[in-house]
Amino acid sequence: MTDGWTVRCATDEARDDPDAILRAGLELFIERGIEGASIEQIAKRAGVGKLTIYRRWPAKEDLIAAAIETLVANEVEWPSDEEIDQVSPYQLTEAALSKSAETAAAPEFRALVARILGSAVSHPSLMATYWKHYVLPRRKLTSRLLERAQQQGTVAANADLDVLIDMMAGAVIYRVLQPDPPDLAEMCRYLEALYRQAGLLP
């Protein structure tokens, strides 16, 4: 993970760059949680007026969900539908392993996961928005990848893919939220073992 989440834009740049607003929202969310990331505070940190934000995002939950999608999702390049159809699941998993481990091992990712889970009850609209725009598209791609692995015989034909996806995602979340979170090398080893157990690595 780079320091790309840190707000670096000057006031005038932020007015022309929605990413500066997204970075400010994500940074405040990680620092203070959803309660501490008001539109007013986000606007102040990004150097814009509140109306500038409301023109693009009707609520802070929408802004923060968009920030997660725009700034965090891009840390790992997900395969396209065409790549899943044409490239073996082993190759696709190996190609994404290093960047996936780098993202998951970052302290910012750990803090982000904790904040998202912590706001699930108090601000369900954030989780709903995050689930719709971030989680579901990636579950769909992962499901297609596992279907291809089933066709190649590395995943059991009778495997429940939704359960398998939950197990993989839950394993990563459980691991990064432990008191002694893994460093990059350990996370890479852990993901290798995880994906091997799932049938996505030899």
Coordinates of C-alpha atoms in Angstrom, one line a residue:
M1 CA 0.0 0.0 0.0
T2 CA 1.3 3.4 -0.9
D3 CA 0.6 6.7 0.8
G4 CA -1.9 7.5 -2.0
W5 CA -4.7 7.7 0.6
T6 CA -3.1 10.8 2.1
V7 CA -4.6 14.1 1.0
R8 CA -2.0 16.0 -0.9
C9 CA -4.0 18.3 -3.1
A10 CA -4.1 22.0 -2.6
T11 CA -7.4 23.9 -2.4
D12 CA -7.6 24.9 -6.0
E13 CA -6.7 21.4 -7.2
A14 CA -9.3 19.8 -5.0
R15 CA -12.0 21.9 -6.6
D16 CA -11.2 20.3 -9.9
D17 CA -10.3 16.9 -8.6
P18 CA -13.0 14.7 -7.0
D19 CA -10.3 12.2 -6.0
A20 CA -9.1 14.8 -3.5
I21 CA -12.5 14.8 -1.9
L22 CA -12.6 11.0 -1.9
R23 CA -9.1 10.9 -0.3
A24 CA -10.2 13.3 2.4
G25 CA -13.3 11.3 3.1
L26 CA -11.4 8.0 3.3
E27 CA -8.7 9.5 5.5
L28 CA -11.2 10.9 8.0
F29 CA -13.2 7.7 8.0
I30 CA -10.1 5.7 8.8
E31 CA -9.0 8.2 11.5
R32 CA -12.3 8.8 13.2
G33 CA -14.9 6.4 11.9
I34 CA -18.2 7.3 10.2
E35 CA -19.4 9.5 13.1
G36 CA -16.2 11.6 12.8
A37 CA -16.3 12.0 9.1
S38 CA -18.9 14.7 8.6
I39 CA -19.4 16.4 5.2
E40 CA -18.2 19.6 6.8
Q41 CA -15.0 18.0 8.0
I42 CA -14.4 16.3 4.7
A43 CA -15.0 19.6 2.9
K44 CA -12.6 21.4 5.2
R45 CA -9.8 18.8 4.7
A46 CA -10.3 18.7 1.0
G47 CA -10.4 22.5 0.7
V48 CA -13.8 22.7 -0.9
G49 CA -17.3 23.9 0.0
K50 CA -19.9 21.6 1.2
L51 CA -22.1 22.3 -1.8
T52 CA -19.3 21.0 -4.0
I53 CA -19.5 17.6 -2.2
Y54 CA -23.3 17.5 -2.2
R55 CA -23.4 18.0 -6.0
R56 CA -21.7 14.6 -6.4
W57 CA -22.7 12.6 -3.3
P58 CA -26.0 13.0 -1.5
A59 CA -24.7 11.6 1.8
K60 CA -21.4 10.9 3.5
E61 CA -22.0 7.2 3.3
D62 CA -22.2 7.4 -0.5
L63 CA -18.9 9.5 -0.6
I64 CA -17.0 7.1 1.7
A65 CA -18.3 4.0 -0.2
A66 CA -17.2 5.7 -3.5
A67 CA -13.8 6.4 -1.9
I68 CA -13.3 2.8 -0.9
E69 CA -14.2 1.7 -4.4
T70 CA -12.1 4.3 -6.2
L71 CA -9.0 4.5 -4.0
V72 CA -8.8 1.0 -2.4
A73 CA -10.2 -1.3 -5.1
N74 CA -7.6 0.0 -7.6
E75 CA -4.8 -1.3 -5.4
V76 CA -5.4 -4.8 -6.8
E77 CA -6.1 -5.2 -10.5
W78 CA -9.0 -7.7 -10.9
P79 CA -9.2 -9.8 -14.0
S80 CA -11.8 -9.1 -16.7
D81 CA -14.5 -11.5 -17.8
E82 CA -12.4 -12.2 -20.9
E83 CA -9.3 -13.0 -18.9
I84 CA -11.2 -15.4 -16.7
D85 CA -12.5 -17.2 -19.8
Q86 CA -9.1 -17.3 -21.5
V87 CA -6.5 -17.6 -18.7
S88 CA -6.2 -20.4 -16.2
P89 CA -7.3 -19.7 -12.6
Y90 CA -3.8 -20.7 -11.4
Q91 CA -2.2 -18.0 -13.6
L92 CA -4.7 -15.3 -12.6
T93 CA -4.3 -16.1 -8.9
E94 CA -0.5 -16.1 -9.1
A95 CA -0.6 -12.8 -11.0
A96 CA -2.7 -11.1 -8.3
L97 CA -1.0 -12.6 -5.3
S98 CA 1.8 -10.1 -4.6
K99 CA -0.4 -7.0 -4.9
S100 CA -3.2 -8.7 -2.9
A101 CA -0.8 -9.5 -0.1
E102 CA 0.6 -5.9 -0.2
T103 CA -2.8 -4.5 0.2
A104 CA -4.0 -6.8 2.9
A105 CA -0.8 -6.3 5.0
A106 CA -1.1 -2.5 5.0
P107 CA -2.0 -0.9 8.3
E108 CA -4.5 1.3 6.4
F109 CA -6.3 -1.8 5.2
R110 CA -6.6 -3.2 8.7
A111 CA -7.9 0.1 10.0
L112 CA -10.4 0.3 7.1
V113 CA -11.7 -3.2 7.6
A114 CA -12.2 -2.4 11.3
R115 CA -14.0 0.8 10.6
I116 CA -16.3 -0.8 8.0
L117 CA -17.3 -3.6 10.3
G118 CA -17.7 -1.3 13.2
S119 CA -20.2 0.9 11.3
A120 CA -22.3 -2.0 10.0
V121 CA -24.9 -1.7 12.7
S122 CA -24.9 2.0 13.5
H123 CA -24.8 3.1 9.8
P124 CA -26.3 0.2 7.7
S125 CA -26.5 2.5 4.7
L126 CA -22.7 2.6 4.4
M127 CA -22.5 -1.2 4.5
A128 CA -25.3 -1.5 2.0
T129 CA -23.6 0.9 -0.4
Y130 CA -20.2 -0.7 0.1
W131 CA -21.7 -4.1 -0.4
K132 CA -23.5 -3.1 -3.6
H133 CA -20.6 -1.2 -5.3
Y134 CA -17.5 -2.9 -3.9
V135 CA -18.3 -6.4 -2.6
L136 CA -20.9 -7.8 -5.0
P137 CA -18.9 -7.1 -8.3
R138 CA -15.9 -8.8 -6.8
R139 CA -17.9 -11.8 -5.5
K140 CA -19.2 -12.2 -9.1
L141 CA -15.7 -12.2 -10.5
T142 CA -14.5 -14.6 -7.8
S143 CA -17.4 -16.9 -8.5
R144 CA -16.6 -17.0 -12.2
L145 CA -13.0 -17.8 -11.4
L146 CA -14.1 -20.6 -9.1
E147 CA -16.4 -21.9 -11.7
R148 CA -13.5 -22.1 -14.1
A149 CA -11.5 -23.9 -11.5
Q150 CA -14.4 -26.4 -11.1
Q151 CA -14.3 -27.0 -14.9
Q152 CA -10.6 -27.8 -14.6
G153 CA -11.1 -30.1 -11.7
T154 CA -9.2 -28.1 -9.0
V155 CA -12.3 -27.1 -7.1
A156 CA -14.8 -29.9 -6.2
A157 CA -17.8 -30.1 -8.6
N158 CA -20.2 -30.0 -5.7
A159 CA -18.6 -27.1 -3.8
D160 CA -20.9 -24.3 -2.7
L161 CA -19.1 -21.3 -4.2
D162 CA -20.9 -18.7 -2.1
V163 CA -19.7 -20.5 1.0
L164 CA -16.2 -20.9 -0.4
I165 CA -16.0 -17.1 -1.2
D166 CA -17.2 -16.3 2.4
M167 CA -14.5 -18.6 3.8
M168 CA -11.8 -16.9 1.8
A169 CA -12.9 -13.4 2.6
G170 CA -13.5 -14.2 6.2
A171 CA -10.1 -15.8 6.6
V172 CA -8.4 -12.6 5.4
I173 CA -10.5 -10.4 7.7
Y174 CA -9.9 -12.6 10.7
R175 CA -6.2 -12.7 10.1
V176 CA -5.7 -9.0 9.7
L177 CA -7.7 -8.1 12.7
Q178 CA -5.8 -10.3 15.1
P179 CA -3.6 -8.5 17.7
D180 CA -0.4 -9.5 15.8
P181 CA -1.3 -8.7 12.2
P182 CA 0.9 -10.3 9.5
D183 CA 3.7 -8.4 7.7
L184 CA 4.0 -8.6 3.9
A185 CA 5.9 -11.8 3.8
E186 CA 3.6 -13.6 6.2
M187 CA 0.5 -12.3 4.4
C188 CA 1.9 -13.6 1.1
R189 CA 2.5 -17.0 2.7
Y190 CA -1.0 -17.0 4.2
L191 CA -2.7 -16.1 1.0
E192 CA -0.8 -18.8 -0.9
A193 CA -2.0 -21.3 1.7
L194 CA -5.5 -20.0 1.6
Y195 CA -5.8 -20.0 -2.2
R196 CA -4.2 -23.5 -2.4
Q197 CA -6.8 -24.8 0.0
A198 CA -9.5 -23.2 -2.1
G199 CA -8.2 -24.9 -5.3
L200 CA -6.9 -21.7 -6.9
L201 CA -3.2 -22.5 -6.6
P202 CA -1.4 -25.8 -7.2

